PDB file of C-alpha atoms in Angstrom:
ATOM      1  CA  MET X   1    -128.677 -45.094  59.831  1.00 60.00           C
ATOM      2  CA  THR X   2    -131.789 -46.190  57.924  1.00 69.00           C
ATOM      3  CA  ASP X   3    -133.384 -43.463  55.820  1.00 81.00           C
ATOM      4  CA  TYR X   4    -137.097 -43.688  56.560  1.00 83.00           C
ATOM      5  CA  ALA X   5    -137.905 -40.588  54.503  1.00 87.00           C
ATOM      6  CA  HIS X   6    -138.545 -42.806  51.475  1.00 87.00           C
ATOM      7  CA  LEU X   7    -141.572 -44.259  53.282  1.00 85.00           C
ATOM      8  CA  LEU X   8    -143.364 -40.923  53.260  1.00 88.00           C
ATOM      9  CA  PRO X   9    -145.774 -40.208  50.387  1.00 88.00           C
ATOM     10  CA  ALA X  10    -144.806 -36.766  49.050  1.00 92.00           C
ATOM     11  CA  PRO X  11    -148.399 -35.641  48.278  1.00 92.00           C
ATOM     12  CA  ALA X  12    -149.525 -36.492  51.813  1.00 91.00           C
ATOM     13  CA  VAL X  13    -146.603 -34.640  53.397  1.00 92.00           C
ATOM     14  CA  ALA X  14    -147.176 -31.603  51.156  1.00 94.00           C
ATOM     15  CA  ALA X  15    -150.891 -31.516  52.013  1.00 94.00           C
ATOM     16  CA  LEU X  16    -150.102 -31.814  55.715  1.00 93.00           C
ATOM     17  CA  VAL X  17    -147.587 -28.975  55.550  1.00 94.00           C
ATOM     18  CA  ARG X  18    -149.995 -26.730  53.653  1.00 95.00           C
ATOM     19  CA  SER X  19    -152.617 -27.297  56.336  1.00 94.00           C
ATOM     20  CA  TRP X  20    -150.143 -26.295  59.068  1.00 93.00           C
ATOM     21  CA  LEU X  21    -149.182 -23.114  57.230  1.00 94.00           C
ATOM     22  CA  ALA X  22    -152.812 -22.238  56.519  1.00 93.00           C
ATOM     23  CA  GLU X  23    -153.688 -22.685  60.184  1.00 92.00           C
ATOM     24  CA  ASP X  24    -150.705 -20.623  61.289  1.00 90.00           C
ATOM     25  CA  THR X  25    -151.302 -17.750  58.837  1.00 90.00           C
ATOM     26  CA  PRO X  26    -154.917 -17.913  57.639  1.00 90.00           C
ATOM     27  CA  ALA X  27    -155.039 -14.301  56.402  1.00 89.00           C
ATOM     28  CA  PHE X  28    -152.564 -11.388  56.337  1.00 89.00           C
ATOM     29  CA  ASP X  29    -148.914 -12.087  57.185  1.00 88.00           C
ATOM     30  CA  TYR X  30    -148.307  -8.907  59.172  1.00 87.00           C
ATOM     31  CA  GLY X  31    -144.931 -10.021  60.520  1.00 88.00           C
ATOM     32  CA  GLY X  32    -143.774 -10.854  57.008  1.00 88.00           C
ATOM     33  CA  TYR X  33    -144.770  -7.382  55.819  1.00 88.00           C
ATOM     34  CA  VAL X  34    -142.635  -5.861  58.567  1.00 89.00           C
ATOM     35  CA  VAL X  35    -139.440  -7.787  57.766  1.00 89.00           C
ATOM     36  CA  GLY X  36    -139.749  -7.765  53.967  1.00 91.00           C
ATOM     37  CA  GLU X  37    -137.934  -9.720  51.266  1.00 93.00           C
ATOM     38  CA  SER X  38    -134.254  -9.242  52.120  1.00 93.00           C
ATOM     39  CA  PRO X  39    -132.190 -12.481  51.722  1.00 93.00           C
ATOM     40  CA  GLN X  40    -131.358 -14.086  55.071  1.00 93.00           C
ATOM     41  CA  LEU X  41    -129.463 -17.000  56.580  1.00 95.00           C
ATOM     42  CA  ALA X  42    -130.880 -18.600  59.722  1.00 95.00           C
ATOM     43  CA  VAL X  43    -129.240 -21.323  61.813  1.00 96.00           C
ATOM     44  CA  LEU X  44    -131.198 -24.080  63.545  1.00 96.00           C
ATOM     45  CA  TYR X  45    -129.829 -24.890  66.995  1.00 96.00           C
ATOM     46  CA  ALA X  46    -130.606 -27.783  69.358  1.00 95.00           C
ATOM     47  CA  LYS X  47    -130.677 -26.542  72.942  1.00 93.00           C
ATOM     48  CA  SER X  48    -131.542 -29.747  74.796  1.00 93.00           C
ATOM     49  CA  PRO X  49    -130.373 -33.357  74.361  1.00 93.00           C
ATOM     50  CA  GLY X  50    -132.326 -35.615  72.031  1.00 92.00           C
ATOM     51  CA  VAL X  51    -132.536 -37.715  68.871  1.00 92.00           C
ATOM     52  CA  LEU X  52    -133.027 -35.654  65.716  1.00 95.00           C
ATOM     53  CA  ALA X  53    -136.252 -36.668  63.936  1.00 93.00           C
ATOM     54  CA  GLY X  54    -138.768 -35.016  61.649  1.00 93.00           C
ATOM     55  CA  VAL X  55    -136.284 -33.810  59.031  1.00 95.00           C
ATOM     56  CA  PRO X  56    -138.534 -34.499  55.996  1.00 94.00           C
ATOM     57  CA  PHE X  57    -141.357 -32.458  57.519  1.00 95.00           C
ATOM     58  CA  PHE X  58    -139.020 -29.579  58.401  1.00 97.00           C
ATOM     59  CA  ASN X  59    -137.714 -29.658  54.825  1.00 97.00           C
ATOM     60  CA  ALA X  60    -141.221 -29.739  53.385  1.00 96.00           C
ATOM     61  CA  VAL X  61    -142.354 -26.713  55.404  1.00 97.00           C
ATOM     62  CA  PHE X  62    -139.506 -24.583  54.137  1.00 97.00           C
ATOM     63  CA  ALA X  63    -139.766 -25.912  50.584  1.00 97.00           C
ATOM     64  CA  GLU X  64    -143.431 -24.873  50.585  1.00 97.00           C
ATOM     65  CA  VAL X  65    -142.503 -21.278  51.440  1.00 96.00           C
ATOM     66  CA  GLY X  66    -139.563 -21.167  49.028  1.00 96.00           C
ATOM     67  CA  CYS X  67    -136.587 -21.663  51.347  1.00 97.00           C
ATOM     68  CA  SER X  68    -133.706 -24.134  51.196  1.00 97.00           C
ATOM     69  CA  VAL X  69    -132.327 -26.218  54.079  1.00 97.00           C
ATOM     70  CA  GLU X  70    -128.774 -27.499  54.554  1.00 97.00           C
ATOM     71  CA  TRP X  71    -128.375 -30.098  57.307  1.00 97.00           C
ATOM     72  CA  LEU X  72    -125.197 -30.246  59.379  1.00 97.00           C
ATOM     73  CA  VAL X  73    -126.092 -33.536  61.111  1.00 95.00           C
ATOM     74  CA  SER X  74    -128.031 -36.613  60.009  1.00 94.00           C
ATOM     75  CA  GLU X  75    -131.499 -37.621  61.139  1.00 94.00           C
ATOM     76  CA  GLY X  76    -131.330 -40.194  63.916  1.00 91.00           C
ATOM     77  CA  GLU X  77    -128.176 -38.730  65.468  1.00 93.00           C
ATOM     78  CA  PHE X  78    -128.210 -37.927  69.172  1.00 93.00           C
ATOM     79  CA  LEU X  79    -127.738 -34.204  69.755  1.00 94.00           C
ATOM     80  CA  ASP X  80    -126.130 -33.144  73.024  1.00 92.00           C
ATOM     81  CA  PRO X  81    -125.596 -29.403  73.484  1.00 91.00           C
ATOM     82  CA  ARG X  82    -123.937 -29.839  76.845  1.00 87.00           C
ATOM     83  CA  GLY X  83    -120.363 -28.621  76.613  1.00 79.00           C
ATOM     84  CA  HIS X  84    -120.982 -26.715  73.389  1.00 83.00           C
ATOM     85  CA  GLU X  85    -120.565 -22.968  73.113  1.00 80.00           C
ATOM     86  CA  ARG X  86    -123.628 -21.174  74.550  1.00 85.00           C
ATOM     87  CA  GLY X  87    -125.196 -24.563  75.285  1.00 88.00           C
ATOM     88  CA  ARG X  88    -126.446 -25.203  71.759  1.00 93.00           C
ATOM     89  CA  VAL X  89    -125.547 -27.368  68.755  1.00 93.00           C
ATOM     90  CA  PRO X  90    -125.817 -26.060  65.164  1.00 95.00           C
ATOM     91  CA  VAL X  91    -128.072 -28.508  63.328  1.00 96.00           C
ATOM     92  CA  ALA X  92    -129.048 -26.894  60.004  1.00 97.00           C
ATOM     93  CA  ARG X  93    -128.910 -23.720  57.927  1.00 97.00           C
ATOM     94  CA  VAL X  94    -132.047 -22.242  56.357  1.00 96.00           C
ATOM     95  CA  ARG X  95    -131.792 -19.771  53.465  1.00 96.00           C
ATOM     96  CA  GLY X  96    -134.572 -17.605  52.118  1.00 95.00           C
ATOM     97  CA  THR X  97    -136.072 -14.165  52.417  1.00 94.00           C
ATOM     98  CA  ALA X  98    -136.740 -12.729  55.856  1.00 93.00           C
ATOM     99  CA  ARG X  99    -140.487 -13.102  55.275  1.00 93.00           C
ATOM    100  CA  THR X 100    -140.410 -16.732  54.156  1.00 95.00           C
ATOM    101  CA  VAL X 101    -137.942 -17.873  56.825  1.00 94.00           C
ATOM    102  CA  LEU X 102    -140.179 -16.477  59.551  1.00 93.00           C
ATOM    103  CA  LEU X 103    -143.336 -17.769  57.842  1.00 94.00           C
ATOM    104  CA  GLY X 104    -142.098 -21.354  58.078  1.00 95.00           C
ATOM    105  CA  GLU X 105    -140.351 -21.044  61.435  1.00 94.00           C
ATOM    106  CA  ARG X 106    -143.128 -21.972  63.861  1.00 92.00           C
ATOM    107  CA  PRO X 107    -144.663 -25.033  62.143  1.00 93.00           C
ATOM    108  CA  ALA X 108    -141.202 -26.339  61.250  1.00 95.00           C
ATOM    109  CA  LEU X 109    -139.859 -25.993  64.803  1.00 95.00           C
ATOM    110  CA  ASN X 110    -143.014 -27.387  66.415  1.00 91.00           C
ATOM    111  CA  THR X 111    -142.893 -30.476  64.230  1.00 92.00           C
ATOM    112  CA  LEU X 112    -139.178 -31.065  64.728  1.00 94.00           C
ATOM    113  CA  ALA X 113    -139.438 -30.604  68.505  1.00 92.00           C
ATOM    114  CA  ARG X 114    -142.282 -33.102  68.880  1.00 89.00           C
ATOM    115  CA  ALA X 115    -140.891 -35.677  66.468  1.00 90.00           C
ATOM    116  CA  SER X 116    -137.487 -35.516  68.151  1.00 93.00           C
ATOM    117  CA  GLY X 117    -139.085 -35.905  71.572  1.00 89.00           C
ATOM    118  CA  ILE X 118    -140.891 -39.058  70.463  1.00 85.00           C
ATOM    119  CA  ALA X 119    -137.763 -40.472  68.826  1.00 88.00           C
ATOM    120  CA  THR X 120    -135.744 -39.753  71.967  1.00 89.00           C
ATOM    121  CA  ARG X 121    -138.134 -41.669  74.197  1.00 85.00           C
ATOM    122  CA  ALA X 122    -138.332 -44.526  71.698  1.00 82.00           C
ATOM    123  CA  ARG X 123    -134.534 -44.710  71.548  1.00 84.00           C
ATOM    124  CA  LYS X 124    -134.289 -44.885  75.341  1.00 80.00           C
ATOM    125  CA  ILE X 125    -136.737 -47.780  75.543  1.00 76.00           C
ATOM    126  CA  ARG X 126    -135.116 -49.533  72.607  1.00 75.00           C
ATOM    127  CA  GLU X 127    -131.733 -49.311  74.335  1.00 68.00           C
ATOM    128  CA  LEU X 128    -133.285 -50.760  77.488  1.00 62.00           C
ATOM    129  CA  LYS X 129    -134.476 -53.757  75.452  1.00 56.00           C
ATOM    130  CA  ASP X 130    -131.122 -54.181  73.725  1.00 45.00           C
ATOM    131  CA  ARG X 131    -129.409 -54.332  77.109  1.00 42.00           C
ATOM    132  CA  ALA X 132    -131.664 -56.681  78.824  1.00 44.00           C
ATOM    133  CA  GLY X 133    -144.978 -52.502  68.542  1.00 35.00           C
ATOM    134  CA  TRP X 134    -145.597 -49.562  69.981  1.00 33.00           C
ATOM    135  CA  HIS X 135    -148.337 -47.023  69.639  1.00 34.00           C
ATOM    136  CA  GLY X 136    -148.234 -44.102  67.950  1.00 29.00           C
ATOM    137  CA  PHE X 137    -150.134 -35.906  64.708  1.00 48.00           C
ATOM    138  CA  ARG X 138    -150.258 -39.728  63.022  1.00 53.00           C
ATOM    139  CA  LEU X 139    -147.803 -39.470  60.131  1.00 60.00           C
ATOM    140  CA  VAL X 140    -145.249 -37.423  62.076  1.00 66.00           C
ATOM    141  CA  GLU X 141    -145.526 -39.593  65.195  1.00 62.00           C
ATOM    142  CA  LYS X 142    -145.246 -42.864  63.286  1.00 66.00           C
ATOM    143  CA  TYR X 143    -142.196 -41.556  61.426  1.00 70.00           C
ATOM    144  CA  ALA X 144    -140.548 -40.394  64.664  1.00 70.00           C
ATOM    145  CA  LEU X 145    -141.070 -43.823  66.249  1.00 62.00           C
ATOM    146  CA  LEU X 146    -139.234 -45.456  63.349  1.00 70.00           C
ATOM    147  CA  VAL X 147    -136.327 -43.011  63.596  1.00 73.00           C
ATOM    148  CA  GLY X 148    -136.101 -43.689  67.320  1.00 71.00           C
ATOM    149  CA  GLY X 149    -135.988 -47.448  66.794  1.00 63.00           C
ATOM    150  CA  ALA X 150    -139.519 -48.475  67.808  1.00 62.00           C
ATOM    151  CA  ASP X 151    -142.087 -50.450  65.847  1.00 60.00           C
ATOM    152  CA  THR X 152    -145.346 -48.730  65.015  1.00 58.00           C
ATOM    153  CA  ASN X 153    -148.758 -50.121  65.789  1.00 60.00           C
ATOM    154  CA  ARG X 154    -151.616 -49.913  63.278  1.00 54.00           C
ATOM    155  CA  HIS X 155    -151.661 -46.583  61.456  1.00 53.00           C
ATOM    156  CA  ASP X 156    -155.459 -46.373  61.382  1.00 58.00           C
ATOM    157  CA  LEU X 157    -158.582 -48.523  61.689  1.00 62.00           C
ATOM    158  CA  SER X 158    -158.111 -49.876  58.165  1.00 65.00           C
ATOM    159  CA  SER X 159    -154.578 -51.219  58.552  1.00 73.00           C
ATOM    160  CA  MET X 160    -155.296 -53.918  61.157  1.00 83.00           C
ATOM    161  CA  VAL X 161    -158.348 -55.432  62.857  1.00 89.00           C
ATOM    162  CA  MET X 162    -158.377 -54.687  66.582  1.00 89.00           C
ATOM    163  CA  ILE X 163    -161.092 -56.529  68.513  1.00 91.00           C
ATOM    164  CA  LYS X 164    -161.690 -54.913  71.890  1.00 90.00           C
ATOM    165  CA  ASP X 165    -164.147 -55.659  74.680  1.00 89.00           C
ATOM    166  CA  ASN X 166    -166.975 -53.673  73.078  1.00 87.00           C
ATOM    167  CA  HIS X 167    -166.670 -55.677  69.861  1.00 89.00           C
ATOM    168  CA  VAL X 168    -166.867 -58.908  71.848  1.00 92.00           C
ATOM    169  CA  TRP X 169    -169.903 -57.779  73.814  1.00 90.00           C
ATOM    170  CA  ALA X 170    -171.647 -56.656  70.648  1.00 89.00           C
ATOM    171  CA  THR X 171    -171.059 -59.947  68.801  1.00 90.00           C
ATOM    172  CA  GLY X 172    -171.494 -62.306  71.755  1.00 93.00           C
ATOM    173  CA  SER X 173    -168.055 -63.909  72.001  1.00 95.00           C
ATOM    174  CA  ILE X 174    -164.407 -63.638  70.971  1.00 95.00           C
ATOM    175  CA  THR X 175    -164.893 -66.576  68.619  1.00 96.00           C
ATOM    176  CA  GLN X 176    -167.750 -64.890  66.787  1.00 94.00           C
ATOM    177  CA  ALA X 177    -165.924 -61.563  66.660  1.00 94.00           C
ATOM    178  CA  VAL X 178    -162.780 -63.135  65.140  1.00 94.00           C
ATOM    179  CA  ALA X 179    -164.837 -65.111  62.609  1.00 94.00           C
ATOM    180  CA  SER X 180    -166.645 -61.935  61.547  1.00 92.00           C
ATOM    181  CA  ALA X 181    -163.344 -60.061  61.270  1.00 90.00           C
ATOM    182  CA  ARG X 182    -161.842 -62.817  59.121  1.00 90.00           C
ATOM    183  CA  ARG X 183    -164.793 -62.736  56.717  1.00 89.00           C
ATOM    184  CA  ALA X 184    -164.267 -59.025  56.163  1.00 86.00           C
ATOM    185  CA  ALA X 185    -160.462 -58.774  56.325  1.00 84.00           C
ATOM    186  CA  GLY X 186    -159.549 -62.017  54.587  1.00 84.00           C
ATOM    187  CA  PHE X 187    -155.922 -63.111  54.683  1.00 83.00           C
ATOM    188  CA  ALA X 188    -154.373 -59.677  54.100  1.00 82.00           C
ATOM    189  CA  LEU X 189    -154.893 -58.065  57.529  1.00 87.00           C
ATOM    190  CA  LYS X 190    -153.831 -59.244  60.963  1.00 90.00           C
ATOM    191  CA  VAL X 191    -156.490 -59.723  63.624  1.00 93.00           C
ATOM    192  CA  GLU X 192    -155.644 -58.750  67.209  1.00 92.00           C
ATOM    193  CA  VAL X 193    -157.832 -59.437  70.238  1.00 94.00           C
ATOM    194  CA  GLU X 194    -157.748 -57.574  73.544  1.00 94.00           C
ATOM    195  CA  CYS X 195    -157.856 -60.119  76.378  1.00 95.00           C
ATOM    196  CA  GLY X 196    -158.365 -59.675  80.101  1.00 94.00           C
ATOM    197  CA  SER X 197    -157.553 -63.243  81.122  1.00 95.00           C
ATOM    198  CA  GLU X 198    -155.743 -66.372  79.984  1.00 96.00           C
ATOM    199  CA  ALA X 199    -159.080 -67.963  79.146  1.00 96.00           C
ATOM    200  CA  GLU X 200    -159.911 -65.135  76.781  1.00 96.00           C
ATOM    201  CA  ALA X 201    -156.448 -65.389  75.225  1.00 96.00           C
ATOM    202  CA  ASP X 202    -156.944 -69.134  74.665  1.00 97.00           C
ATOM    203  CA  GLU X 203    -160.280 -68.487  72.974  1.00 97.00           C
ATOM    204  CA  ALA X 204    -158.663 -65.857  70.748  1.00 96.00           C
ATOM    205  CA  VAL X 205    -155.824 -68.194  69.717  1.00 96.00           C
ATOM    206  CA  GLU X 206    -158.229 -71.026  69.021  1.00 96.00           C
ATOM    207  CA  ALA X 207    -160.400 -68.700  66.937  1.00 95.00           C
ATOM    208  CA  GLY X 208    -157.402 -67.791  64.790  1.00 94.00           C
ATOM    209  CA  ALA X 209    -156.230 -64.422  66.120  1.00 94.00           C
ATOM    210  CA  ASP X 210    -152.783 -63.348  64.939  1.00 94.00           C
ATOM    211  CA  VAL X 211    -152.066 -61.301  68.082  1.00 93.00           C
ATOM    212  CA  VAL X 212    -153.438 -61.640  71.608  1.00 96.00           C
ATOM    213  CA  MET X 213    -153.134 -58.521  73.729  1.00 94.00           C
ATOM    214  CA  LEU X 214    -152.901 -59.035  77.484  1.00 94.00           C
ATOM    215  CA  ASP X 215    -154.452 -55.799  78.680  1.00 92.00           C
ATOM    216  CA  ASN X 216    -153.768 -54.213  82.074  1.00 89.00           C
ATOM    217  CA  PHE X 217    -151.960 -57.210  83.569  1.00 93.00           C
ATOM    218  CA  THR X 218    -149.452 -56.715  86.377  1.00 92.00           C
ATOM    219  CA  THR X 219    -145.800 -57.156  85.479  1.00 91.00           C
ATOM    220  CA  GLU X 220    -145.565 -60.614  86.986  1.00 93.00           C
ATOM    221  CA  GLY X 221    -149.060 -61.519  85.812  1.00 94.00           C
ATOM    222  CA  ALA X 222    -148.184 -60.663  82.219  1.00 94.00           C
ATOM    223  CA  ARG X 223    -144.955 -62.677  82.272  1.00 93.00           C
ATOM    224  CA  VAL X 224    -146.639 -65.715  83.811  1.00 95.00           C
ATOM    225  CA  ALA X 225    -149.663 -65.547  81.520  1.00 96.00           C
ATOM    226  CA  ALA X 226    -147.550 -65.156  78.376  1.00 95.00           C
ATOM    227  CA  ALA X 227    -145.379 -68.127  79.292  1.00 95.00           C
ATOM    228  CA  SER X 228    -148.400 -70.249  80.110  1.00 96.00           C
ATOM    229  CA  ILE X 229    -150.224 -69.381  76.885  1.00 96.00           C
ATOM    230  CA  LYS X 230    -147.181 -69.977  74.675  1.00 94.00           C
ATOM    231  CA  SER X 231    -146.382 -73.288  76.374  1.00 95.00           C
ATOM    232  CA  ARG X 232    -149.956 -74.567  76.295  1.00 95.00           C
ATOM    233  CA  TRP X 233    -150.424 -73.873  72.585  1.00 95.00           C
ATOM    234  CA  ALA X 234    -146.957 -75.148  71.663  1.00 94.00           C
ATOM    235  CA  GLU X 235    -147.991 -78.513  73.074  1.00 94.00           C
ATOM    236  CA  ARG X 236    -150.938 -78.416  70.664  1.00 94.00           C
ATOM    237  CA  GLY X 237    -148.672 -77.597  67.750  1.00 93.00           C
ATOM    238  CA  LYS X 238    -149.678 -73.973  67.388  1.00 92.00           C
ATOM    239  CA  SER X 239    -147.070 -71.223  67.740  1.00 89.00           C
ATOM    240  CA  GLY X 240    -147.707 -68.724  64.959  1.00 89.00           C
ATOM    241  CA  PHE X 241    -149.371 -66.065  67.107  1.00 94.00           C
ATOM    242  CA  LEU X 242    -147.852 -63.114  68.964  1.00 91.00           C
ATOM    243  CA  VAL X 243    -148.414 -62.021  72.557  1.00 92.00           C
ATOM    244  CA  GLU X 244    -148.657 -58.279  73.183  1.00 91.00           C
ATOM    245  CA  VAL X 245    -148.810 -56.618  76.598  1.00 90.00           C
ATOM    246  CA  SER X 246    -150.459 -53.222  76.991  1.00 87.00           C
ATOM    247  CA  GLY X 247    -151.722 -50.904  79.683  1.00 83.00           C
ATOM    248  CA  GLY X 248    -149.807 -48.346  81.705  1.00 77.00           C
ATOM    249  CA  ILE X 249    -146.318 -49.400  80.578  1.00 80.00           C
ATOM    250  CA  THR X 250    -143.794 -46.581  80.865  1.00 78.00           C
ATOM    251  CA  GLU X 251    -140.109 -46.023  80.266  1.00 76.00           C
ATOM    252  CA  ASP X 252    -139.524 -46.703  83.984  1.00 80.00           C
ATOM    253  CA  THR X 253    -141.458 -49.991  84.101  1.00 82.00           C
ATOM    254  CA  ALA X 254    -140.671 -51.410  80.644  1.00 81.00           C
ATOM    255  CA  ALA X 255    -137.628 -53.479  81.594  1.00 81.00           C
ATOM    256  CA  ALA X 256    -139.651 -55.523  84.086  1.00 86.00           C
ATOM    257  CA  PHE X 257    -141.889 -56.769  81.251  1.00 85.00           C
ATOM    258  CA  PHE X 258    -139.079 -58.058  79.023  1.00 85.00           C
ATOM    259  CA  SER X 259    -139.551 -61.779  78.497  1.00 86.00           C
ATOM    260  CA  LYS X 260    -138.939 -64.314  75.741  1.00 88.00           C
ATOM    261  CA  ASP X 261    -142.661 -65.074  75.806  1.00 91.00           C
ATOM    262  CA  ILE X 262    -143.796 -61.457  75.316  1.00 88.00           C
ATOM    263  CA  ASP X 263    -143.377 -60.392  71.705  1.00 86.00           C
ATOM    264  CA  ILE X 264    -144.700 -56.830  71.855  1.00 83.00           C
ATOM    265  CA  LEU X 265    -144.876 -54.120  74.497  1.00 81.00           C
ATOM    266  CA  SER X 266    -147.351 -51.381  73.633  1.00 80.00           C
ATOM    267  CA  PHE X 267    -146.587 -47.886  74.928  1.00 72.00           C
ATOM    268  CA  GLY X 268    -149.129 -45.092  74.728  1.00 63.00           C
ATOM    269  CA  SER X 269    -146.512 -43.086  76.622  1.00 55.00           C
ATOM    270  CA  LEU X 270    -144.256 -43.037  73.554  1.00 57.00           C
ATOM    271  CA  THR X 271    -146.435 -40.357  71.968  1.00 53.00           C
ATOM    272  CA  GLN X 272    -148.406 -39.030  74.938  1.00 57.00           C
ATOM    273  CA  SER X 273    -147.004 -36.230  77.127  1.00 62.00           C
ATOM    274  CA  VAL X 274    -143.591 -36.571  75.509  1.00 69.00           C
ATOM    275  CA  PRO X 275    -141.103 -33.815  76.448  1.00 74.00           C
ATOM    276  CA  HIS X 276    -140.135 -31.941  73.305  1.00 83.00           C
ATOM    277  CA  VAL X 277    -136.535 -31.410  72.267  1.00 86.00           C
ATOM    278  CA  ASP X 278    -135.759 -27.690  72.378  1.00 88.00           C
ATOM    279  CA  PHE X 279    -134.809 -26.139  69.027  1.00 87.00           C
ATOM    280  CA  SER X 280    -134.461 -22.504  67.970  1.00 90.00           C
ATOM    281  CA  LEU X 281    -134.009 -20.847  64.589  1.00 90.00           C
ATOM    282  CA  LYS X 282    -131.870 -17.713  64.664  1.00 89.00           C
ATOM    283  CA  VAL X 283    -131.403 -15.286  61.785  1.00 87.00           C
ATOM    284  CA  GLN X 284    -127.688 -14.414  61.486  1.00 87.00           C
ATOM    285  CA  PRO X 285    -127.217 -10.630  61.392  1.00 80.00           C
ATOM    286  CA  GLY X 286    -125.143  -9.548  58.418  1.00 72.00           C
ATOM    287  CA  ALA X 287    -124.966 -13.062  56.916  1.00 68.00           C
ATOM    288  CA  ALA X 288    -127.149 -12.717  53.832  1.00 61.00           C
ATOM    289  CA  ALA X 289    -128.265 -15.917  52.146  1.00 56.00           C
ATOM    290  CA  ALA X 290    -126.042 -16.978  49.269  1.00 56.00           C
TER     291      ALA X 290
END
């Protein structure tokens, strides 16, 4: 399993974690005062099926509050509590004081649950593709997509030039918009153009777009348009562009879009309204941290 943790910039993760903790406990830690500083061992359990993702963020939360984490399974593994005792799978052990374990509990669990939910959906769609560029909380979501086996789309507005309908209307044409983007972005950034028709896609390719996005096409319409565009430009000796399809694609409809002429399927649903994987962190009575 690829270790994507090395992609994450440590200062950015630390700053993100500190912001979560500050939001969660902006003033007095009353619960921490109640439980005190006794050494404790807590076990992380998975209580619903899913792909484990978000490990570096979970680690960073507990490192920030002075706890240690020992993982019993690897990130990217599929966790299935069905058939296990009490319907849960031990995933990790957290050691620290009672106060610090509980201080980190909520942000750590929330992050792990969401990241694992995204990775689980990404894995399902990836497996669909293997049998037959996806969109993406930002840093956490992008990381979870990688763990689940999906590509990530642009991280922010500075990592790729996306020309949408409003850009075209403001500049007058796709050709002018692409030319303007090229002057600013140079050779280092890809330029993608949102297209509502084959004619618009042809204009984008001719103008030098790296990616043409067929937006809100029907399943059959997208397959036909992609094949037509690729064939037409191959005859003219141009094949270095990618065709992306976007708009309302879900886990249930994805397989119908698979085609040798469609290079990228873009899923907002990979990070929107994703069911979280259910985790819990339970302090073990009488098992003091070593």
